[in-house]
Amino acid sequence: MLMRFTDFVLNFPFLVFVIVLATIFHGKINGLVILIIVISLLSWGGVARIVRSKILAEKENEYILASISIGCSPFKVITKHLLPNVLSTIIVQATILFASMIVAETGLSFLGFGVPSEIPSWGNMLAFANEPDVLQGKPWIWIPPALAITLTILSINFVGEGLKDALNPRSRR
């Protein structure tokens, strides 16, 4: 039942849904708040699907079945066996999702559907740099926000990969 709801959420066209909600709530609610809520509500489905498949695969391992057969409580099986083996996947997926949420906010703000223009964001900075008079007078003005976006996304992904390697129980000695 929960995965059917996840499939339902994944079937929403993300960009169209965000643009419609941004248009409906424009001026009524803070644009940043509605953007955070909509991106959060529509982004978790992929992670849920990956984590569920990883847990279903782990549940079939012999050590899990053996711990269940000797009478371990479900809480102990989850905390001692399932969670340590799935935690690295959850962390990597969360960091990838966080990075993609930053890109989504930047893109929507660049298009004018995200954060209001009076609030500074990387998307608004890029939108300002895309104006014709700015492009003719100062064509380099887009470089700082673009570098900030790129470096932030790369560093988030590197942190996620490092945490995956550190938390992977199969790589411990």
Short mmCIF file of N, CA and C in Angstrom, two decimals:
data_model
loop_
_atom_site.label_atom_id
_atom_site.label_comp_id
_atom_site.label_asym_id
_atom_site.label_seq_id
_atom_site.Cartn_x
_atom_site.Cartn_y
_atom_site.Cartn_z
N MET A 1 0.82 -1.19 0.00
CA MET A 1 0.00 0.00 0.00
C MET A 1 0.87 1.27 0.00
N LEU A 2 1.92 1.24 0.81
CA LEU A 2 2.81 2.41 0.87
C LEU A 2 3.54 2.60 -0.46
N MET A 3 3.91 1.51 -1.10
CA MET A 3 4.61 1.64 -2.38
C MET A 3 3.66 2.11 -3.49
N ARG A 4 2.38 1.81 -3.38
CA ARG A 4 1.42 2.34 -4.36
C ARG A 4 1.33 3.86 -4.21
N PHE A 5 1.36 4.34 -2.97
CA PHE A 5 1.36 5.78 -2.74
C PHE A 5 2.66 6.39 -3.28
N THR A 6 3.76 5.68 -3.11
CA THR A 6 5.04 6.15 -3.65
C THR A 6 4.97 6.24 -5.17
N ASP A 7 4.40 5.23 -5.81
CA ASP A 7 4.24 5.27 -7.26
C ASP A 7 3.35 6.44 -7.69
N PHE A 8 2.31 6.69 -6.90
CA PHE A 8 1.41 7.82 -7.17
C PHE A 8 2.18 9.13 -7.13
N VAL A 9 3.03 9.31 -6.12
CA VAL A 9 3.82 10.54 -5.99
C VAL A 9 4.83 10.64 -7.13
N LEU A 10 5.44 9.52 -7.50
CA LEU A 10 6.44 9.54 -8.57
C LEU A 10 5.84 9.86 -9.94
N ASN A 11 4.54 9.64 -10.10
CA ASN A 11 3.90 9.88 -11.39
C ASN A 11 3.54 11.34 -11.63
N PHE A 12 3.65 12.18 -10.60
CA PHE A 12 3.39 13.60 -10.80
C PHE A 12 4.50 14.20 -11.65
N PRO A 13 4.16 14.97 -12.67
CA PRO A 13 5.21 15.69 -13.40
C PRO A 13 5.74 16.82 -12.52
N PHE A 14 6.95 16.66 -12.07
CA PHE A 14 7.54 17.53 -11.05
C PHE A 14 7.49 19.00 -11.45
N LEU A 15 8.03 19.32 -12.59
CA LEU A 15 8.15 20.72 -13.00
C LEU A 15 6.77 21.36 -13.19
N VAL A 16 5.86 20.64 -13.81
CA VAL A 16 4.51 21.18 -14.03
C VAL A 16 3.81 21.42 -12.70
N PHE A 17 3.93 20.47 -11.78
CA PHE A 17 3.28 20.59 -10.48
C PHE A 17 3.83 21.78 -9.70
N VAL A 18 5.13 21.97 -9.72
CA VAL A 18 5.74 23.09 -9.00
C VAL A 18 5.33 24.41 -9.63
N ILE A 19 5.30 24.48 -10.94
CA ILE A 19 4.91 25.73 -11.61
C ILE A 19 3.46 26.07 -11.31
N VAL A 20 2.57 25.08 -11.33
CA VAL A 20 1.16 25.32 -11.03
C VAL A 20 0.99 25.81 -9.59
N LEU A 21 1.65 25.14 -8.64
CA LEU A 21 1.54 25.57 -7.24
C LEU A 21 2.16 26.94 -7.01
N ALA A 22 3.26 27.22 -7.68
CA ALA A 22 3.88 28.54 -7.54
C ALA A 22 2.96 29.63 -8.09
N THR A 23 2.24 29.32 -9.15
CA THR A 23 1.30 30.28 -9.71
C THR A 23 0.09 30.48 -8.80
N ILE A 24 -0.42 29.39 -8.23
CA ILE A 24 -1.59 29.47 -7.35
C ILE A 24 -1.27 30.25 -6.09
N PHE A 25 -0.14 29.96 -5.47
CA PHE A 25 0.19 30.56 -4.18
C PHE A 25 1.04 31.82 -4.29
N HIS A 26 1.23 32.33 -5.49
CA HIS A 26 2.07 33.52 -5.68
C HIS A 26 1.48 34.70 -4.90
N GLY A 27 2.26 35.23 -3.98
CA GLY A 27 1.84 36.37 -3.19
C GLY A 27 1.07 36.02 -1.93
N LYS A 28 0.52 34.81 -1.84
CA LYS A 28 -0.26 34.42 -0.66
C LYS A 28 0.63 33.84 0.43
N ILE A 29 1.55 33.00 0.03
CA ILE A 29 2.47 32.36 0.97
C ILE A 29 3.88 32.68 0.48
N ASN A 30 4.80 32.75 1.40
CA ASN A 30 6.19 32.99 1.04
C ASN A 30 6.63 31.97 -0.02
N GLY A 31 7.16 32.45 -1.13
CA GLY A 31 7.55 31.58 -2.23
C GLY A 31 8.59 30.55 -1.85
N LEU A 32 9.47 30.91 -0.93
CA LEU A 32 10.49 29.97 -0.48
C LEU A 32 9.87 28.81 0.28
N VAL A 33 8.88 29.11 1.12
CA VAL A 33 8.22 28.06 1.89
C VAL A 33 7.49 27.08 0.98
N ILE A 34 6.73 27.59 0.03
CA ILE A 34 5.98 26.70 -0.87
C ILE A 34 6.94 25.89 -1.74
N LEU A 35 8.05 26.49 -2.14
CA LEU A 35 9.04 25.76 -2.94
C LEU A 35 9.66 24.62 -2.15
N ILE A 36 10.02 24.87 -0.91
CA ILE A 36 10.59 23.83 -0.06
C ILE A 36 9.59 22.71 0.17
N ILE A 37 8.34 23.06 0.44
CA ILE A 37 7.31 22.04 0.68
C ILE A 37 7.08 21.19 -0.55
N VAL A 38 6.93 21.82 -1.70
CA VAL A 38 6.63 21.06 -2.92
C VAL A 38 7.81 20.19 -3.33
N ILE A 39 9.01 20.72 -3.29
CA ILE A 39 10.18 19.92 -3.66
C ILE A 39 10.33 18.74 -2.70
N SER A 40 10.10 18.97 -1.42
CA SER A 40 10.21 17.89 -0.43
C SER A 40 9.15 16.82 -0.64
N LEU A 41 7.93 17.25 -0.92
CA LEU A 41 6.84 16.29 -1.08
C LEU A 41 6.97 15.44 -2.34
N LEU A 42 7.62 15.97 -3.36
CA LEU A 42 7.71 15.24 -4.62
C LEU A 42 9.04 14.54 -4.85
N SER A 43 9.99 14.67 -3.93
CA SER A 43 11.33 14.15 -4.19
C SER A 43 11.68 12.86 -3.47
N TRP A 44 10.92 12.43 -2.51
CA TRP A 44 11.30 11.30 -1.67
C TRP A 44 11.00 9.94 -2.30
N GLY A 45 10.21 9.88 -3.34
CA GLY A 45 9.76 8.61 -3.90
C GLY A 45 10.87 7.72 -4.43
N GLY A 46 11.82 8.30 -5.12
CA GLY A 46 12.93 7.51 -5.67
C GLY A 46 13.78 6.88 -4.58
N VAL A 47 14.04 7.64 -3.53
CA VAL A 47 14.82 7.11 -2.40
C VAL A 47 14.05 5.98 -1.73
N ALA A 48 12.75 6.16 -1.55
CA ALA A 48 11.94 5.12 -0.91
C ALA A 48 11.97 3.83 -1.72
N ARG A 49 11.91 3.95 -3.01
CA ARG A 49 11.94 2.76 -3.87
C ARG A 49 13.28 2.03 -3.77
N ILE A 50 14.36 2.77 -3.80
CA ILE A 50 15.69 2.16 -3.73
C ILE A 50 15.92 1.51 -2.37
N VAL A 51 15.54 2.20 -1.30
CA VAL A 51 15.73 1.65 0.04
C VAL A 51 14.88 0.41 0.24
N ARG A 52 13.66 0.43 -0.27
CA ARG A 52 12.79 -0.75 -0.14
C ARG A 52 13.39 -1.95 -0.86
N SER A 53 13.91 -1.75 -2.06
CA SER A 53 14.50 -2.87 -2.79
C SER A 53 15.74 -3.40 -2.08
N LYS A 54 16.52 -2.50 -1.50
CA LYS A 54 17.71 -2.93 -0.75
C LYS A 54 17.32 -3.72 0.50
N ILE A 55 16.29 -3.28 1.21
CA ILE A 55 15.83 -4.00 2.40
C ILE A 55 15.26 -5.36 2.03
N LEU A 56 14.49 -5.42 0.94
CA LEU A 56 13.94 -6.72 0.52
C LEU A 56 15.05 -7.69 0.14
N ALA A 57 16.11 -7.18 -0.48
CA ALA A 57 17.24 -8.05 -0.83
C ALA A 57 17.98 -8.51 0.42
N GLU A 58 18.16 -7.61 1.38
CA GLU A 58 18.87 -7.96 2.62
C GLU A 58 18.08 -8.95 3.47
N LYS A 59 16.76 -8.84 3.44
CA LYS A 59 15.92 -9.72 4.26
C LYS A 59 16.06 -11.19 3.87
N GLU A 60 16.48 -11.45 2.66
CA GLU A 60 16.60 -12.82 2.19
C GLU A 60 17.96 -13.44 2.49
N ASN A 61 18.87 -12.69 3.07
CA ASN A 61 20.18 -13.25 3.42
C ASN A 61 20.05 -14.25 4.56
N GLU A 62 20.97 -15.20 4.58
CA GLU A 62 20.87 -16.29 5.55
C GLU A 62 21.03 -15.82 6.99
N TYR A 63 21.88 -14.85 7.24
CA TYR A 63 22.07 -14.42 8.62
C TYR A 63 20.82 -13.73 9.17
N ILE A 64 20.05 -13.08 8.31
CA ILE A 64 18.79 -12.47 8.75
C ILE A 64 17.79 -13.57 9.07
N LEU A 65 17.68 -14.55 8.17
CA LEU A 65 16.75 -15.65 8.40
C LEU A 65 17.14 -16.45 9.64
N ALA A 66 18.45 -16.61 9.86
CA ALA A 66 18.91 -17.34 11.05
C ALA A 66 18.59 -16.57 12.33
N SER A 67 18.78 -15.27 12.31
CA SER A 67 18.47 -14.50 13.52
C SER A 67 16.97 -14.48 13.81
N ILE A 68 16.16 -14.51 12.78
CA ILE A 68 14.70 -14.61 13.00
C ILE A 68 14.35 -15.98 13.54
N SER A 69 15.00 -17.02 13.01
CA SER A 69 14.65 -18.39 13.44
C SER A 69 15.09 -18.69 14.87
N ILE A 70 16.12 -17.99 15.38
CA ILE A 70 16.51 -18.24 16.77
C ILE A 70 15.74 -17.35 17.75
N GLY A 71 14.82 -16.56 17.23
CA GLY A 71 13.93 -15.82 18.10
C GLY A 71 14.29 -14.38 18.37
N CYS A 72 15.14 -13.77 17.56
CA CYS A 72 15.46 -12.35 17.75
C CYS A 72 14.21 -11.52 17.46
N SER A 73 14.06 -10.46 18.22
CA SER A 73 12.90 -9.58 18.02
C SER A 73 13.06 -8.82 16.70
N PRO A 74 11.94 -8.44 16.09
CA PRO A 74 12.05 -7.66 14.85
C PRO A 74 12.85 -6.37 15.02
N PHE A 75 12.74 -5.73 16.18
CA PHE A 75 13.51 -4.51 16.44
C PHE A 75 15.01 -4.80 16.40
N LYS A 76 15.42 -5.91 16.99
CA LYS A 76 16.84 -6.26 17.01
C LYS A 76 17.32 -6.62 15.61
N VAL A 77 16.50 -7.33 14.84
CA VAL A 77 16.88 -7.68 13.47
C VAL A 77 17.07 -6.41 12.64
N ILE A 78 16.16 -5.46 12.83
CA ILE A 78 16.25 -4.22 12.06
C ILE A 78 17.47 -3.41 12.48
N THR A 79 17.67 -3.24 13.79
CA THR A 79 18.76 -2.36 14.25
C THR A 79 20.14 -2.99 14.13
N LYS A 80 20.24 -4.29 14.28
CA LYS A 80 21.56 -4.94 14.27
C LYS A 80 21.97 -5.47 12.90
N HIS A 81 21.00 -5.79 12.05
CA HIS A 81 21.34 -6.42 10.78
C HIS A 81 20.91 -5.60 9.56
N LEU A 82 19.64 -5.22 9.51
CA LEU A 82 19.16 -4.53 8.32
C LEU A 82 19.69 -3.10 8.21
N LEU A 83 19.50 -2.31 9.25
CA LEU A 83 19.88 -0.90 9.19
C LEU A 83 21.37 -0.67 8.91
N PRO A 84 22.30 -1.40 9.55
CA PRO A 84 23.71 -1.16 9.21
C PRO A 84 24.05 -1.48 7.75
N ASN A 85 23.35 -2.43 7.15
CA ASN A 85 23.64 -2.79 5.77
C ASN A 85 22.94 -1.89 4.76
N VAL A 86 21.93 -1.16 5.20
CA VAL A 86 21.18 -0.29 4.30
C VAL A 86 21.55 1.18 4.51
N LEU A 87 22.18 1.49 5.62
CA LEU A 87 22.46 2.88 5.98
C LEU A 87 23.33 3.59 4.94
N SER A 88 24.31 2.91 4.39
CA SER A 88 25.16 3.57 3.40
C SER A 88 24.36 3.94 2.15
N THR A 89 23.44 3.07 1.76
CA THR A 89 22.59 3.37 0.60
C THR A 89 21.69 4.56 0.89
N ILE A 90 21.13 4.61 2.10
CA ILE A 90 20.25 5.72 2.47
C ILE A 90 21.03 7.04 2.45
N ILE A 91 22.22 7.03 2.98
CA ILE A 91 23.01 8.27 3.05
C ILE A 91 23.40 8.75 1.66
N VAL A 92 23.84 7.84 0.81
CA VAL A 92 24.22 8.24 -0.55
C VAL A 92 23.01 8.77 -1.30
N GLN A 93 21.88 8.09 -1.19
CA GLN A 93 20.68 8.56 -1.87
C GLN A 93 20.21 9.91 -1.32
N ALA A 94 20.34 10.10 -0.01
CA ALA A 94 19.94 11.38 0.59
C ALA A 94 20.84 12.52 0.10
N THR A 95 22.13 12.26 -0.03
CA THR A 95 23.01 13.33 -0.50
C THR A 95 22.76 13.63 -1.98
N ILE A 96 22.51 12.61 -2.77
CA ILE A 96 22.17 12.83 -4.18
C ILE A 96 20.86 13.60 -4.29
N LEU A 97 19.89 13.24 -3.46
CA LEU A 97 18.60 13.93 -3.45
C LEU A 97 18.77 15.39 -3.02
N PHE A 98 19.58 15.62 -2.00
CA PHE A 98 19.82 16.98 -1.54
C PHE A 98 20.44 17.82 -2.65
N ALA A 99 21.41 17.25 -3.35
CA ALA A 99 22.05 17.97 -4.45
C ALA A 99 21.05 18.25 -5.57
N SER A 100 20.20 17.28 -5.88
CA SER A 100 19.21 17.51 -6.94
C SER A 100 18.15 18.52 -6.51
N MET A 101 17.86 18.59 -5.22
CA MET A 101 16.92 19.61 -4.73
C MET A 101 17.52 21.01 -4.88
N ILE A 102 18.81 21.14 -4.67
CA ILE A 102 19.47 22.43 -4.87
C ILE A 102 19.39 22.83 -6.34
N VAL A 103 19.64 21.88 -7.22
CA VAL A 103 19.56 22.16 -8.66
C VAL A 103 18.13 22.52 -9.05
N ALA A 104 17.14 21.82 -8.48
CA ALA A 104 15.74 22.12 -8.79
C ALA A 104 15.37 23.53 -8.33
N GLU A 105 15.78 23.90 -7.13
CA GLU A 105 15.48 25.25 -6.64
C GLU A 105 16.16 26.30 -7.51
N THR A 106 17.40 26.04 -7.89
CA THR A 106 18.12 26.99 -8.73
C THR A 106 17.44 27.14 -10.08
N GLY A 107 17.07 26.03 -10.68
CA GLY A 107 16.41 26.08 -11.99
C GLY A 107 15.06 26.77 -11.94
N LEU A 108 14.28 26.47 -10.92
CA LEU A 108 12.97 27.10 -10.80
C LEU A 108 13.09 28.60 -10.51
N SER A 109 14.05 28.97 -9.69
CA SER A 109 14.26 30.40 -9.42
C SER A 109 14.78 31.11 -10.67
N PHE A 110 15.60 30.45 -11.45
CA PHE A 110 16.08 31.03 -12.70
C PHE A 110 14.92 31.28 -13.66
N LEU A 111 13.97 30.35 -13.70
CA LEU A 111 12.82 30.50 -14.59
C LEU A 111 11.77 31.47 -14.05
N GLY A 112 11.91 31.85 -12.77
CA GLY A 112 10.96 32.79 -12.19
C GLY A 112 9.83 32.14 -11.42
N PHE A 113 9.90 30.84 -11.21
CA PHE A 113 8.84 30.12 -10.49
C PHE A 113 9.25 29.71 -9.09
N GLY A 114 10.43 30.05 -8.68
CA GLY A 114 10.91 29.60 -7.38
C GLY A 114 10.89 30.71 -6.35
N VAL A 115 12.04 30.98 -5.79
CA VAL A 115 12.18 31.99 -4.77
C VAL A 115 11.88 33.36 -5.38
N PRO A 116 11.13 34.22 -4.68
CA PRO A 116 10.86 35.57 -5.22
C PRO A 116 12.16 36.32 -5.52
N SER A 117 12.09 37.22 -6.48
CA SER A 117 13.31 37.88 -6.96
C SER A 117 13.96 38.78 -5.91
N GLU A 118 13.21 39.19 -4.89
CA GLU A 118 13.84 40.03 -3.85
C GLU A 118 14.66 39.22 -2.86
N ILE A 119 14.52 37.90 -2.87
CA ILE A 119 15.32 37.03 -2.00
C ILE A 119 16.51 36.53 -2.81
N PRO A 120 17.72 36.75 -2.33
CA PRO A 120 18.88 36.29 -3.10
C PRO A 120 19.00 34.77 -3.10
N SER A 121 19.13 34.22 -4.27
CA SER A 121 19.40 32.78 -4.42
C SER A 121 20.25 32.63 -5.68
N TRP A 122 20.85 31.48 -5.83
CA TRP A 122 21.71 31.28 -7.00
C TRP A 122 20.91 31.35 -8.29
N GLY A 123 19.70 30.84 -8.28
CA GLY A 123 18.86 30.92 -9.48
C GLY A 123 18.51 32.36 -9.83
N ASN A 124 18.20 33.17 -8.81
CA ASN A 124 17.91 34.58 -9.07
C ASN A 124 19.15 35.32 -9.55
N MET A 125 20.31 34.97 -9.02
CA MET A 125 21.55 35.59 -9.49
C MET A 125 21.82 35.26 -10.95
N LEU A 126 21.58 34.00 -11.32
CA LEU A 126 21.76 33.61 -12.72
C LEU A 126 20.73 34.27 -13.62
N ALA A 127 19.50 34.42 -13.12
CA ALA A 127 18.47 35.10 -13.91
C ALA A 127 18.83 36.57 -14.12
N PHE A 128 19.37 37.21 -13.07
CA PHE A 128 19.82 38.59 -13.21
C PHE A 128 20.97 38.69 -14.21
N ALA A 129 21.87 37.73 -14.18
CA ALA A 129 23.02 37.74 -15.10
C ALA A 129 22.60 37.46 -16.53
N ASN A 130 21.40 36.94 -16.73
CA ASN A 130 20.92 36.58 -18.06
C ASN A 130 20.22 37.75 -18.76
N GLU A 131 20.05 38.86 -18.08
CA GLU A 131 19.40 40.02 -18.70
C GLU A 131 20.33 40.64 -19.75
N PRO A 132 19.75 41.14 -20.84
CA PRO A 132 20.59 41.63 -21.95
C PRO A 132 21.56 42.75 -21.57
N ASP A 133 21.12 43.71 -20.76
CA ASP A 133 22.04 44.80 -20.42
C ASP A 133 23.19 44.33 -19.54
N VAL A 134 22.95 43.34 -18.70
CA VAL A 134 24.02 42.78 -17.88
C VAL A 134 24.97 41.96 -18.75
N LEU A 135 24.42 41.19 -19.68
CA LEU A 135 25.26 40.38 -20.56
C LEU A 135 26.16 41.25 -21.43
N GLN A 136 25.68 42.41 -21.86
CA GLN A 136 26.50 43.29 -22.69
C GLN A 136 27.55 44.03 -21.88
N GLY A 137 27.19 44.46 -20.67
CA GLY A 137 28.12 45.25 -19.87
C GLY A 137 29.08 44.42 -19.05
N LYS A 138 28.58 43.35 -18.45
CA LYS A 138 29.40 42.51 -17.57
C LYS A 138 29.12 41.03 -17.88
N PRO A 139 29.70 40.50 -18.94
CA PRO A 139 29.37 39.12 -19.32
C PRO A 139 29.90 38.06 -18.36
N TRP A 140 30.77 38.43 -17.44
CA TRP A 140 31.35 37.48 -16.49
C TRP A 140 30.50 37.31 -15.23
N ILE A 141 29.42 38.05 -15.08
CA ILE A 141 28.68 38.11 -13.82
C ILE A 141 28.02 36.77 -13.45
N TRP A 142 27.82 35.88 -14.41
CA TRP A 142 27.20 34.58 -14.13
C TRP A 142 28.18 33.57 -13.54
N ILE A 143 29.47 33.84 -13.61
CA ILE A 143 30.48 32.87 -13.18
C ILE A 143 30.45 32.57 -11.68
N PRO A 144 30.39 33.57 -10.78
CA PRO A 144 30.38 33.22 -9.34
C PRO A 144 29.21 32.34 -8.90
N PRO A 145 27.95 32.65 -9.27
CA PRO A 145 26.89 31.73 -8.84
C PRO A 145 27.00 30.35 -9.49
N ALA A 146 27.43 30.30 -10.74
CA ALA A 146 27.58 29.00 -11.39
C ALA A 146 28.67 28.17 -10.72
N LEU A 147 29.78 28.81 -10.36
CA LEU A 147 30.84 28.10 -9.64
C LEU A 147 30.37 27.66 -8.26
N ALA A 148 29.61 28.50 -7.58
CA ALA A 148 29.10 28.14 -6.25
C ALA A 148 28.17 26.94 -6.34
N ILE A 149 27.31 26.92 -7.33
CA ILE A 149 26.40 25.78 -7.52
C ILE A 149 27.20 24.51 -7.80
N THR A 150 28.13 24.60 -8.73
CA THR A 150 28.93 23.44 -9.12
C THR A 150 29.74 22.90 -7.95
N LEU A 151 30.43 23.78 -7.24
CA LEU A 151 31.25 23.33 -6.12
C LEU A 151 30.41 22.76 -4.98
N THR A 152 29.25 23.35 -4.73
CA THR A 152 28.37 22.83 -3.68
C THR A 152 27.86 21.44 -4.02
N ILE A 153 27.41 21.26 -5.25
CA ILE A 153 26.89 19.96 -5.67
C ILE A 153 27.99 18.90 -5.62
N LEU A 154 29.17 19.25 -6.13
CA LEU A 154 30.28 18.30 -6.09
C LEU A 154 30.68 17.95 -4.67
N SER A 155 30.76 18.94 -3.79
CA SER A 155 31.17 18.65 -2.42
C SER A 155 30.13 17.83 -1.68
N ILE A 156 28.85 18.07 -1.93
CA ILE A 156 27.80 17.24 -1.31
C ILE A 156 27.93 15.80 -1.77
N ASN A 157 28.15 15.61 -3.06
CA ASN A 157 28.30 14.25 -3.58
C ASN A 157 29.55 13.57 -3.05
N PHE A 158 30.65 14.30 -2.92
CA PHE A 158 31.87 13.70 -2.35
C PHE A 158 31.68 13.33 -0.89
N VAL A 159 30.99 14.16 -0.13
CA VAL A 159 30.71 13.83 1.27
C VAL A 159 29.85 12.57 1.34
N GLY A 160 28.86 12.47 0.48
CA GLY A 160 28.01 11.27 0.46
C GLY A 160 28.79 10.01 0.12
N GLU A 161 29.68 10.11 -0.85
CA GLU A 161 30.49 8.95 -1.20
C GLU A 161 31.45 8.57 -0.08
N GLY A 162 32.03 9.57 0.57
CA GLY A 162 32.91 9.29 1.70
C GLY A 162 32.17 8.63 2.86
N LEU A 163 30.96 9.12 3.15
CA LEU A 163 30.16 8.50 4.20
C LEU A 163 29.75 7.08 3.83
N LYS A 164 29.47 6.86 2.54
CA LYS A 164 29.12 5.51 2.11
C LYS A 164 30.28 4.55 2.35
N ASP A 165 31.47 4.98 1.99
CA ASP A 165 32.65 4.13 2.21
C ASP A 165 32.92 3.91 3.69
N ALA A 166 32.71 4.94 4.50
CA ALA A 166 32.98 4.81 5.93
C ALA A 166 31.94 3.95 6.64
N LEU A 167 30.71 3.98 6.17
CA LEU A 167 29.63 3.27 6.86
C LEU A 167 29.32 1.90 6.28
N ASN A 168 29.95 1.54 5.18
CA ASN A 168 29.66 0.25 4.56
C ASN A 168 30.23 -0.87 5.42
N PRO A 169 29.37 -1.74 5.97
CA PRO A 169 29.87 -2.80 6.85
C PRO A 169 30.72 -3.84 6.12
N ARG A 170 30.56 -3.96 4.83
CA ARG A 170 31.34 -4.96 4.08
C ARG A 170 32.78 -4.51 3.87
N SER A 171 33.03 -3.21 3.97
CA SER A 171 34.40 -2.73 3.77
C SER A 171 35.17 -2.61 5.08
N ARG A 172 34.51 -2.84 6.20
CA ARG A 172 35.20 -2.77 7.50
C ARG A 172 36.07 -4.00 7.70
N ARG A 173 37.15 -3.83 8.46
CA ARG A 173 38.03 -4.97 8.74
C ARG A 173 38.18 -5.15 10.20
#
